[in-house]
């Protein structure tokens, strides 16, 4: 059943590719794939909204939905295959030849090996990270219980407020896989693979040659945090995918010699640009910083090209309208629940606490400095001291804000799966910018400017936008050890820019280019095989109780949860009231309750804004309290529940 949505993406990709060829639209397989992903995601969102009205999100409805899409896509594909067999044969022949040429290059085989390893490991790793157990997978089980993606009462507002697009997709994966979580990691994994492809294509479009395109992909794919995220149920690679899709679409309009014109192809491209913008917002708000920078970059191009104002305005209206219309249902839900577009605490908590320029600069060096630790050099203490020295210099004669004094690289946290760092890309970024600036100064001093800087085949505007968005992110997003996850999409944009800079620096030094390639390959492989903390979560194919035990890999506490769940199962309670604190492990508990098949788990006594969604008719058979102090009795809806079992942080009341 899980193959139904996958085949829908594949079939629609072929249909769109052939349609664009027939309409003589200048776009290739990558455009067709991104357009297919966008349309299927849009269909998924619309289906979720419609089915939620009738509380009908279940296995039967989703099987019917994706079967219908497959049938329609297959019928249209057959129609196009009958369009002109000679044309189709020519297209297939040329694409097969391109595929053969791609496989002839040794660096491409390294990329295929890395991606294959990611898929193999992702299928066999049990979801276990903290966020997945507390809200990524937990929100999915509540949607399954309710048959709706509507908001529900919960003690942890992250289940409601956090950007939901990745979980909307994994909801279908979870249900179609038989209400199992064996394949939920694959959303990140396939996002990783497509992101690698996009890094390659973006590198080529801005002027990188084949070697530097490949190096950009390898350095990105082997970055510890990137590869780690590809094996988890986090959402950062998925949001990064839509950011890359957005930027890839932006590049369709950045040719300085081709003005913006209002025709069918432009409207088609702008429509999907709007979808990508909406999906950036719905998947993770942090990537919107880069999206905003690239929008400004595009508007500057339009001004420099002297595009017709009427065409620019119509384009903005179309993109904005599509983005707003796509994101509107989730916005309305948040407005009703929080009287804002999102819960203020969760949506703005990642931003800096002060807009003082000194604070922004200090936060910038902390975000960049965190990535400077290296397996080749023990410089952790040195980097810590340098960063603190800079901070104290910035605040000379004044007290340093306490929020800046918590910075530590920390050897123990360097390669954790959710806080791994990216030394290769960061050092390349620093060296590349410094050497590039020095060369420009020398050229100016000698009164000569390289013609390469004026070469229209090299998109220097992309370099400024990619580097600028990364620096802006590091400046306004508060440093803490998990911020590296949020940077995944930014590093994907940065890799092509860095490689184009080095291609410019080494443009007349072919031997040095090969030396750089060899060094980067060695360093990348070292970091890829050195992820001990990440690989420690690599387990065999687990099922049943053994799989449930692995949910507690990070936190521990399996025995306590199991003891409470056993008592509930023995007495065959089917209505469970749930009271918890922030970050309680609700998903594993639901799994333990007869695998969740006959149990309804409802949050009760909710005091935050989601309390309005409490089911007034729900009378629990028992109450489970986790991570919250409680008395020996609980009064709820006129009934008294007494403490019958307590195991450290979890208690059962009947």
XYZ file of C-alpha atoms in Angstrom:
654
model
C 0.000 0.000 0.000
C 2.893 2.335 0.703
C 3.917 2.104 -2.955
C 0.733 3.917 -4.019
C 1.923 7.484 -3.214
C 5.449 6.637 -4.414
C 4.154 5.471 -7.776
C 1.986 8.602 -7.969
C 5.128 10.756 -7.734
C 6.966 8.651 -10.351
C 4.070 8.528 -12.820
C 3.337 12.221 -12.499
C 7.025 13.029 -13.030
C 6.959 11.194 -16.382
C 3.653 12.854 -17.333
C 4.914 16.349 -16.534
C 8.204 15.774 -18.337
C 6.450 14.620 -21.513
C 3.894 17.430 -21.229
C 6.672 20.036 -21.011
C 8.420 18.489 -24.021
C 5.207 18.605 -26.004
C 4.562 22.231 -25.047
C 8.226 23.047 -25.768
C 8.745 24.339 -22.238
C 12.463 24.564 -21.488
C 12.668 22.331 -18.421
C 14.186 18.944 -17.660
C 13.775 15.967 -15.377
C 14.594 17.913 -12.229
C 11.849 20.420 -12.921
C 9.430 17.573 -13.646
C 10.362 15.825 -10.390
C 9.986 18.976 -8.296
C 6.686 19.840 -9.971
C 5.456 16.294 -9.351
C 6.435 16.461 -5.681
C 4.717 19.834 -5.375
C 1.469 18.670 -6.992
C 1.347 15.465 -4.965
C 1.991 17.410 -1.769
C -0.760 19.852 -2.692
C -3.146 16.943 -3.352
C -2.176 15.426 -0.002
C -2.902 18.705 1.802
C -6.265 19.113 0.095
C -7.211 15.511 0.834
C -6.289 15.921 4.499
C -8.432 19.041 4.790
C -11.453 17.496 3.068
C -11.254 14.143 4.877
C -10.803 15.920 8.217
C -14.219 17.527 7.842
C -15.762 14.040 7.952
C -13.162 12.581 10.365
C -12.402 10.116 7.592
C -8.611 9.970 7.487
C -8.165 6.209 7.589
C -6.546 3.444 5.606
C -9.480 2.822 3.260
C -9.870 6.482 2.281
C -6.136 6.905 1.656
C -5.904 3.714 -0.408
C -8.810 4.915 -2.558
C -7.260 8.387 -2.885
C -3.811 7.271 -4.049
C -5.208 4.487 -6.232
C -7.362 7.040 -8.031
C -4.369 9.365 -8.527
C -2.267 6.465 -9.828
C -4.961 5.404 -12.284
C -5.415 8.945 -13.624
C -1.651 9.543 -13.900
C -1.131 6.190 -15.613
C -3.943 6.862 -18.104
C -2.492 10.277 -18.976
C 0.981 8.750 -19.305
C -0.330 6.151 -21.776
C -1.957 8.953 -23.735
C 1.338 10.836 -23.977
C 3.229 7.680 -24.903
C 0.879 7.350 -27.849
C 1.487 11.016 -28.764
C 4.490 10.442 -31.011
C 6.477 7.268 -30.600
C 9.458 8.580 -32.528
C 9.664 11.634 -30.270
C 9.332 9.480 -27.135
C 11.984 7.101 -28.424
C 14.339 10.016 -29.050
C 13.747 11.413 -25.556
C 14.387 8.036 -23.927
C 17.509 7.485 -26.000
C 18.969 10.866 -25.042
C 18.146 10.416 -21.354
C 19.651 6.926 -21.273
C 22.823 8.317 -22.807
C 22.905 11.085 -20.203
C 22.540 8.469 -17.488
C 25.451 6.469 -18.904
C 27.605 9.581 -19.037
C 26.722 10.377 -15.437
C 27.802 6.915 -14.286
C 31.155 7.186 -16.063
C 32.398 9.793 -13.585
C 33.969 8.184 -10.435
C 32.776 10.877 -7.999
C 29.194 10.151 -8.969
C 29.553 6.562 -7.757
C 30.591 7.898 -4.361
C 27.354 9.889 -4.236
C 25.319 6.815 -5.191
C 27.059 4.793 -2.461
C 26.348 7.441 0.195
C 22.677 7.702 -0.775
C 22.268 3.901 -0.889
C 23.803 3.574 2.563
C 21.418 6.223 3.905
C 18.352 4.344 2.580
C 19.555 1.004 3.957
C 20.238 2.401 7.421
C 17.086 4.536 7.604
C 14.841 1.501 7.081
C 16.580 -0.431 9.844
C 16.925 2.322 12.450
C 14.093 2.544 14.970
C 12.697 6.088 15.513
C 14.106 7.115 18.868
C 15.034 10.805 18.989
C 13.410 12.962 21.655
C 11.338 15.162 19.332
C 9.860 12.158 17.530
C 8.730 10.515 20.753
C 7.213 13.711 22.154
C 5.521 15.402 19.205
C 6.588 14.328 15.675
C 5.007 10.874 15.934
C 2.695 11.751 18.812
C 0.687 14.224 16.740
C 0.297 11.510 14.093
C -1.352 9.065 16.521
C -3.809 11.751 17.631
C -4.676 12.498 14.007
C -5.190 8.761 13.488
C -7.427 8.556 16.580
C -9.468 11.577 15.502
C -9.490 10.810 11.772
C -8.665 14.491 11.362
C -5.686 16.861 11.316
C -7.684 19.409 13.292
C -6.219 20.780 16.508
C -6.801 18.815 19.700
C -6.235 19.355 23.404
C -2.662 18.668 24.485
C -0.306 19.657 27.286
C 2.703 20.000 24.966
C 1.779 22.820 22.573
C 4.581 21.735 20.209
C 2.252 18.964 19.033
C -0.042 21.665 17.685
C 2.122 24.680 16.940
C 5.196 23.161 15.259
C 5.142 23.303 11.448
C 3.164 20.191 10.437
C 3.847 19.509 6.741
C 6.335 16.660 7.247
C 3.941 14.931 9.647
C 1.053 15.427 7.193
C 3.098 13.347 4.738
C 4.194 10.809 7.353
C 0.568 10.454 8.451
C -0.127 8.842 5.071
C 3.080 6.789 5.306
C 2.126 5.598 8.804
C -1.426 4.604 7.846
C -0.578 2.991 4.504
C 2.196 0.968 6.186
C -0.428 -0.648 8.418
C -0.208 1.876 11.265
C 3.492 1.075 11.706
C 6.508 3.374 11.889
C 8.951 1.214 9.901
C 9.201 3.719 7.055
C 8.739 7.140 8.672
C 12.504 7.799 8.537
C 12.387 7.590 4.745
C 10.784 11.010 4.330
C 14.040 12.566 5.516
C 16.101 10.027 3.577
C 14.495 10.723 0.220
C 14.606 14.446 1.006
C 18.344 13.935 1.514
C 18.733 12.203 -1.861
C 16.713 14.799 -3.774
C 18.580 17.578 -1.960
C 21.896 16.086 -3.121
C 20.536 16.087 -6.679
C 19.445 19.709 -6.300
C 22.831 20.762 -4.911
C 24.392 19.219 -8.033
C 21.976 20.943 -10.398
C 22.206 24.323 -8.656
C 26.003 24.092 -8.722
C 25.878 23.505 -12.466
C 23.399 26.310 -13.096
C 25.538 28.912 -11.323
C 28.671 27.943 -13.270
C 30.458 25.080 -11.490
C 32.101 22.450 -13.677
C 31.423 18.739 -13.208
C 34.159 18.185 -10.622
C 33.101 21.071 -8.401
C 29.415 20.102 -8.761
C 30.295 16.652 -7.465
C 32.460 18.038 -4.662
C 29.621 20.321 -3.536
C 27.348 17.282 -3.281
C 29.905 15.129 -1.463
C 30.814 17.805 1.075
C 27.109 18.432 1.724
C 26.069 14.766 1.866
C 28.875 13.752 4.248
C 28.370 16.652 6.652
C 27.692 14.933 9.985
C 24.433 16.709 10.800
C 23.119 16.255 7.252
C 23.763 12.515 7.136
C 22.464 12.106 10.686
C 19.209 13.874 9.846
C 18.756 11.585 6.825
C 18.301 8.677 9.246
C 15.715 10.262 11.545
C 12.135 11.492 11.778
C 13.210 15.111 12.174
C 12.022 17.563 9.511
C 15.070 19.694 8.700
C 16.086 17.934 5.486
C 12.472 17.974 4.346
C 12.209 21.727 4.942
C 15.631 22.112 3.316
C 14.322 20.273 0.252
C 11.561 22.849 -0.225
C 14.035 25.676 0.316
C 16.256 24.204 -2.414
C 13.204 23.752 -4.642
C 12.294 27.399 -4.054
C 15.806 28.613 -4.907
C 16.017 26.294 -7.938
C 12.803 27.896 -9.199
C 14.171 31.374 -8.446
C 17.142 30.627 -10.720
C 14.711 30.273 -13.634
C 14.287 34.072 -13.488
C 17.806 35.326 -12.711
C 19.247 35.416 -16.219
C 20.369 39.034 -16.589
C 19.881 38.895 -20.358
C 16.320 37.554 -20.339
C 13.604 39.844 -19.053
C 10.563 38.636 -17.182
C 7.709 38.049 -19.622
C 4.123 37.149 -18.857
C 3.392 33.933 -20.768
C 2.222 30.382 -20.127
C 5.655 29.091 -19.146
C 6.228 31.972 -16.724
C 2.851 31.490 -15.059
C 3.547 27.762 -14.748
C 6.941 28.439 -13.113
C 5.530 31.115 -10.806
C 2.749 28.789 -9.684
C 5.264 26.197 -8.492
C 7.451 28.911 -6.992
C 4.446 29.885 -4.868
C 3.890 26.264 -3.838
C 7.531 25.935 -2.791
C 7.240 29.114 -0.721
C 4.142 27.764 1.050
C 5.803 24.422 1.722
C 8.851 26.215 3.173
C 6.555 27.954 5.639
C 4.573 24.814 6.457
C 7.615 22.551 6.886
C 9.786 24.818 9.084
C 9.648 28.570 9.528
C 13.428 28.887 10.015
C 14.072 28.302 6.277
C 11.945 31.348 5.436
C 14.916 33.588 6.276
C 16.815 32.290 3.228
C 13.661 32.357 1.106
C 13.221 36.044 1.930
C 16.850 36.832 0.994
C 16.442 35.117 -2.391
C 13.184 36.969 -3.042
C 15.055 40.239 -2.479
C 17.824 38.977 -4.785
C 15.265 38.246 -7.520
C 13.606 41.647 -7.129
C 17.019 43.316 -7.469
C 17.583 41.372 -10.702
C 14.202 42.570 -11.978
C 15.158 46.182 -11.207
C 18.578 45.880 -12.866
C 17.028 44.262 -15.960
C 14.383 47.000 -16.018
C 11.562 44.465 -16.199
C 8.111 45.856 -16.873
C 6.543 46.914 -13.560
C 3.148 45.482 -14.502
C 4.680 42.056 -15.142
C 6.608 42.128 -11.860
C 3.485 43.079 -9.891
C 1.408 40.343 -11.524
C 4.169 37.821 -10.760
C 4.276 38.865 -7.108
C 0.489 38.589 -6.850
C 0.488 35.114 -8.413
C 3.303 33.768 -6.219
C 1.885 35.381 -3.081
C -1.638 34.216 -3.839
C -0.608 30.601 -4.404
C 1.566 30.596 -1.257
C -1.097 32.214 0.891
C -3.899 30.008 -0.433
C -1.884 26.840 0.180
C -0.909 27.787 3.733
C -4.246 29.363 4.652
C -5.963 26.344 6.305
C -3.105 25.888 8.778
C -2.944 29.637 9.376
C -6.664 29.732 10.183
C -6.335 26.863 12.640
C -3.535 28.693 14.425
C -5.476 31.965 14.453
C -8.394 30.218 16.121
C -6.203 28.429 18.671
C -3.520 31.018 19.456
C -5.005 34.254 18.041
C -1.766 34.387 16.040
C -0.233 32.649 13.019
C 1.513 30.324 15.478
C 2.047 29.933 19.175
C 4.227 32.995 20.003
C 6.504 31.029 22.328
C 7.338 28.249 19.852
C 7.446 30.411 16.716
C 9.732 33.194 17.963
C 11.661 31.407 20.689
C 14.502 30.581 18.293
C 15.231 34.254 17.547
C 17.799 36.361 19.398
C 16.644 38.059 22.591
C 18.161 41.436 21.660
C 18.538 43.374 18.410
C 21.608 45.269 19.656
C 24.258 45.086 16.893
C 26.837 43.845 19.417
C 24.518 41.036 20.458
C 23.884 40.102 16.832
C 27.615 39.980 16.071
C 28.297 37.903 19.194
C 25.522 35.482 18.245
C 26.947 35.278 14.710
C 30.412 34.243 15.877
C 28.903 31.729 18.297
C 26.854 30.056 15.566
C 29.851 29.884 13.250
C 32.389 29.099 15.981
C 30.407 26.081 17.149
C 31.376 24.322 13.900
C 35.124 24.924 14.131
C 35.986 21.890 16.248
C 37.786 19.255 14.172
C 38.743 15.604 14.466
C 42.125 16.612 13.025
C 42.891 19.349 15.579
C 42.008 19.576 19.277
C 41.156 23.282 19.318
C 37.920 23.240 21.322
C 39.276 25.141 24.333
C 41.116 27.602 22.095
C 37.986 28.388 20.050
C 35.930 28.823 23.245
C 38.464 31.312 24.631
C 38.682 33.263 21.364
C 34.905 33.573 21.078
C 34.552 34.761 24.671
C 37.387 37.232 24.161
C 35.586 38.707 21.135
C 32.348 38.939 23.110
C 34.003 40.781 25.987
C 35.699 43.145 23.521
C 32.316 43.893 21.941
C 30.906 44.712 25.381
C 33.942 46.605 26.676
C 33.042 48.365 29.892
C 29.569 46.871 30.041
C 28.098 43.681 31.436
C 27.799 40.851 28.914
C 24.197 39.556 28.596
C 23.787 36.271 30.455
C 22.261 34.597 27.388
C 25.628 34.910 25.594
C 27.587 33.236 28.365
C 26.240 29.723 27.863
C 28.326 29.041 24.776
C 30.476 25.909 24.843
C 31.494 23.728 21.923
C 31.802 20.696 24.152
C 33.597 17.575 22.983
C 30.822 15.263 24.172
C 28.104 17.011 22.122
C 30.142 17.460 18.950
C 28.826 14.456 17.035
C 25.431 13.735 18.588
C 22.784 13.008 15.996
C 20.743 16.175 16.650
C 23.683 18.492 17.349
C 26.454 17.260 15.047
C 28.657 19.980 13.593
C 29.934 20.725 10.077
C 33.658 21.602 10.235
C 34.493 20.903 6.534
C 31.840 23.237 5.116
C 32.441 25.883 7.765
C 36.209 26.001 7.269
C 35.729 26.029 3.487
C 33.294 28.912 3.900
C 35.785 30.913 5.994
C 38.844 30.201 3.833
C 36.922 30.722 0.598
C 35.541 34.116 1.632
C 38.894 35.318 2.998
C 40.933 34.239 -0.054
C 38.283 35.572 -2.440
C 38.283 38.993 -0.742
C 42.102 39.116 -0.724
C 42.193 38.350 -4.453
C 39.668 41.103 -5.185
C 41.745 43.615 -3.177
C 44.947 42.577 -4.966
C 43.225 42.847 -8.346
C 42.003 46.331 -7.502
C 45.419 47.391 -6.181
C 46.988 46.231 -9.434
C 44.178 47.975 -11.321
C 42.961 44.861 -12.984
C 39.661 43.052 -12.723
C 39.302 39.491 -13.770
C 36.963 39.011 -16.695
C 35.694 35.964 -14.838
C 33.824 38.210 -12.427
C 31.907 39.607 -15.388
C 31.318 36.232 -17.009
C 27.541 35.833 -17.329
C 27.932 32.069 -17.023
C 28.977 32.511 -13.400
C 26.136 33.565 -11.113
C 27.914 35.749 -8.576
C 24.564 37.028 -7.349
C 23.817 33.532 -6.065
C 27.046 33.633 -4.031
C 26.023 36.858 -2.325
C 22.489 35.568 -1.663
C 23.596 32.158 -0.325
C 26.345 33.569 1.872
C 24.139 36.439 2.973
C 21.268 34.170 3.985
C 23.640 31.942 5.982
C 25.203 34.907 7.789
C 21.777 36.437 8.463
C 20.558 33.139 9.880
C 23.598 32.843 12.157
C 23.067 36.433 13.267
C 19.385 36.347 14.256
C 18.810 32.711 15.281
C 19.885 32.145 18.886
C 22.781 29.790 19.363
C 22.176 26.574 21.229
C 23.570 23.119 20.641
C 20.615 21.926 18.547
C 20.687 24.880 16.133
C 22.845 22.861 13.720
C 19.702 20.997 12.617
C 18.131 24.228 11.432
C 21.207 24.996 9.317
C 20.872 21.955 7.047
C 19.036 23.823 4.270
C 21.455 26.734 4.527
C 24.461 24.449 4.122
C 22.796 22.966 1.046
C 22.645 26.472 -0.451
C 26.151 27.285 0.738
C 27.892 24.250 -0.805
C 27.456 25.363 -4.457
C 28.487 28.940 -3.597
C 31.642 27.772 -1.823
C 32.618 25.496 -4.697
C 32.092 28.258 -7.259
C 34.380 30.503 -5.206
C 37.099 27.846 -5.124
C 36.628 27.186 -8.828
C 37.295 30.896 -9.405
C 40.301 30.900 -7.059
C 41.835 27.835 -8.753
C 40.698 28.651 -12.301
C 44.267 28.629 -13.689
C 45.641 25.995 -11.308
C 44.341 22.625 -12.475
C 46.754 20.608 -10.307
C 45.641 22.485 -7.189
C 42.009 21.782 -8.116
C 42.725 18.054 -8.130
C 44.630 18.390 -4.859
C 41.633 20.166 -3.295
C 39.326 17.414 -4.574
C 41.545 14.735 -3.030
C 41.704 16.546 0.319
C 37.942 17.089 0.419
C 37.275 13.450 -0.400
C 39.558 12.323 2.393
C 38.111 14.743 4.955
C 34.526 13.929 3.947
C 35.057 10.200 4.262
C 36.741 10.658 7.659
C 33.740 12.568 8.970
C 31.297 10.130 7.404
C 32.835 7.088 9.123
C 33.558 8.957 12.359
C 29.925 9.399 13.394
C 30.133 6.936 16.280
C 27.240 8.424 18.254
C 25.023 8.310 15.174
C 25.922 4.783 14.126
C 25.383 3.569 17.706
C 21.642 3.799 16.970
C 21.975 1.423 14.033
C 20.009 -1.675 14.922
C 18.822 -4.739 13.095
C 15.209 -5.228 11.959
C 13.371 -5.042 15.291
C 9.713 -5.725 15.949
C 7.383 -6.190 18.886
C 8.649 -5.447 22.378
C 12.257 -5.183 21.264
C 11.300 -2.304 18.988
C 9.417 -0.516 21.771
C 12.499 -0.746 23.980
C 14.514 1.120 21.354
C 12.140 4.096 21.555
C 13.757 4.835 24.918
C 17.352 4.804 23.624
C 17.874 8.521 24.294
C 15.839 9.035 27.458
C 15.597 5.681 29.212
C 12.689 4.781 31.496
C 11.330 1.831 29.539
C 10.694 -0.297 32.666
C 8.584 2.436 34.299
C 6.399 2.942 31.238
C 6.040 -0.797 30.706
C 4.919 -1.396 34.298
C 2.124 1.177 33.996
C 1.105 -0.013 30.517
C 0.895 -3.615 31.718
C -1.586 -2.679 34.446
C -3.744 -0.772 31.961
C -3.665 -3.691 29.519
C -4.481 -6.275 32.207
C -7.630 -4.399 33.232
C -8.530 -3.763 29.574
C -9.021 -0.035 29.988
C -9.821 1.544 26.633
C -10.275 5.214 27.588
C -7.083 6.685 28.978
C -6.870 10.193 30.399
C -3.388 11.637 30.001
C -1.680 14.394 31.962
C 1.927 15.225 31.155
C 4.620 17.839 31.235
C 6.724 19.185 28.421
C 8.605 16.490 26.463
C 6.861 13.433 27.945
C 7.165 10.202 25.945
C 3.573 9.815 24.805
C 4.114 7.903 21.560
C 5.914 4.898 23.140
C 3.192 4.712 25.800
C 0.504 4.591 23.103
C 2.419 1.767 21.449
C 2.501 -0.161 24.710
C -1.252 0.100 25.257
C -2.187 -2.983 23.273
C -0.284 -1.351 20.424
C -2.828 1.469 20.484
C -5.346 -0.565 18.473
C -8.202 -0.523 20.994
C -7.152 2.426 23.148
C -8.139 6.075 23.080
C -5.569 8.347 24.677
C -6.890 11.847 25.438
C -5.184 14.775 27.158
C -7.332 15.978 30.058
C -7.235 18.998 32.377
C -5.443 21.019 29.700
C -4.952 24.635 30.778
C -3.307 26.145 27.695
C -5.020 27.496 24.577
C -5.668 24.029 23.152
C -7.968 23.219 26.084
C -10.881 24.511 23.998
C -10.686 21.289 21.962
C -11.183 18.992 24.984
C -13.862 16.353 24.473
C -16.456 17.120 27.132
C -18.062 13.709 26.637
C -14.831 11.819 27.320
C -14.826 10.057 30.716
C -11.538 8.159 31.204
C -11.397 4.655 32.687
C -8.070 5.615 34.240
C -5.604 8.490 34.247
C -1.879 8.315 33.536
C 0.271 11.173 34.832
C 3.804 11.656 33.482
C 6.432 14.185 34.598
C 3.895 16.141 36.677
C 3.694 16.185 40.512
C 0.330 14.902 41.759
C -1.576 14.047 44.921
C -2.870 10.597 45.870
C -6.240 11.370 44.288
C -7.422 13.267 41.192
C -10.881 14.797 40.834
C -12.082 14.916 37.238
C -15.651 15.517 36.006
C -17.212 14.475 39.280
C -15.208 11.256 39.548
C -12.394 10.473 41.946
C -9.339 8.595 40.677
C -6.964 7.071 43.233
C -3.263 6.389 42.858
C -2.718 2.655 42.320
C 0.796 2.533 40.903
C 3.752 4.910 40.793
C 7.067 4.367 39.000
C 9.398 7.358 39.392
C 8.048 9.932 36.904
C 4.895 8.057 35.805
C 1.763 7.244 37.828
C -1.520 5.423 37.264
C -4.834 6.524 38.790
C -8.039 4.466 38.727
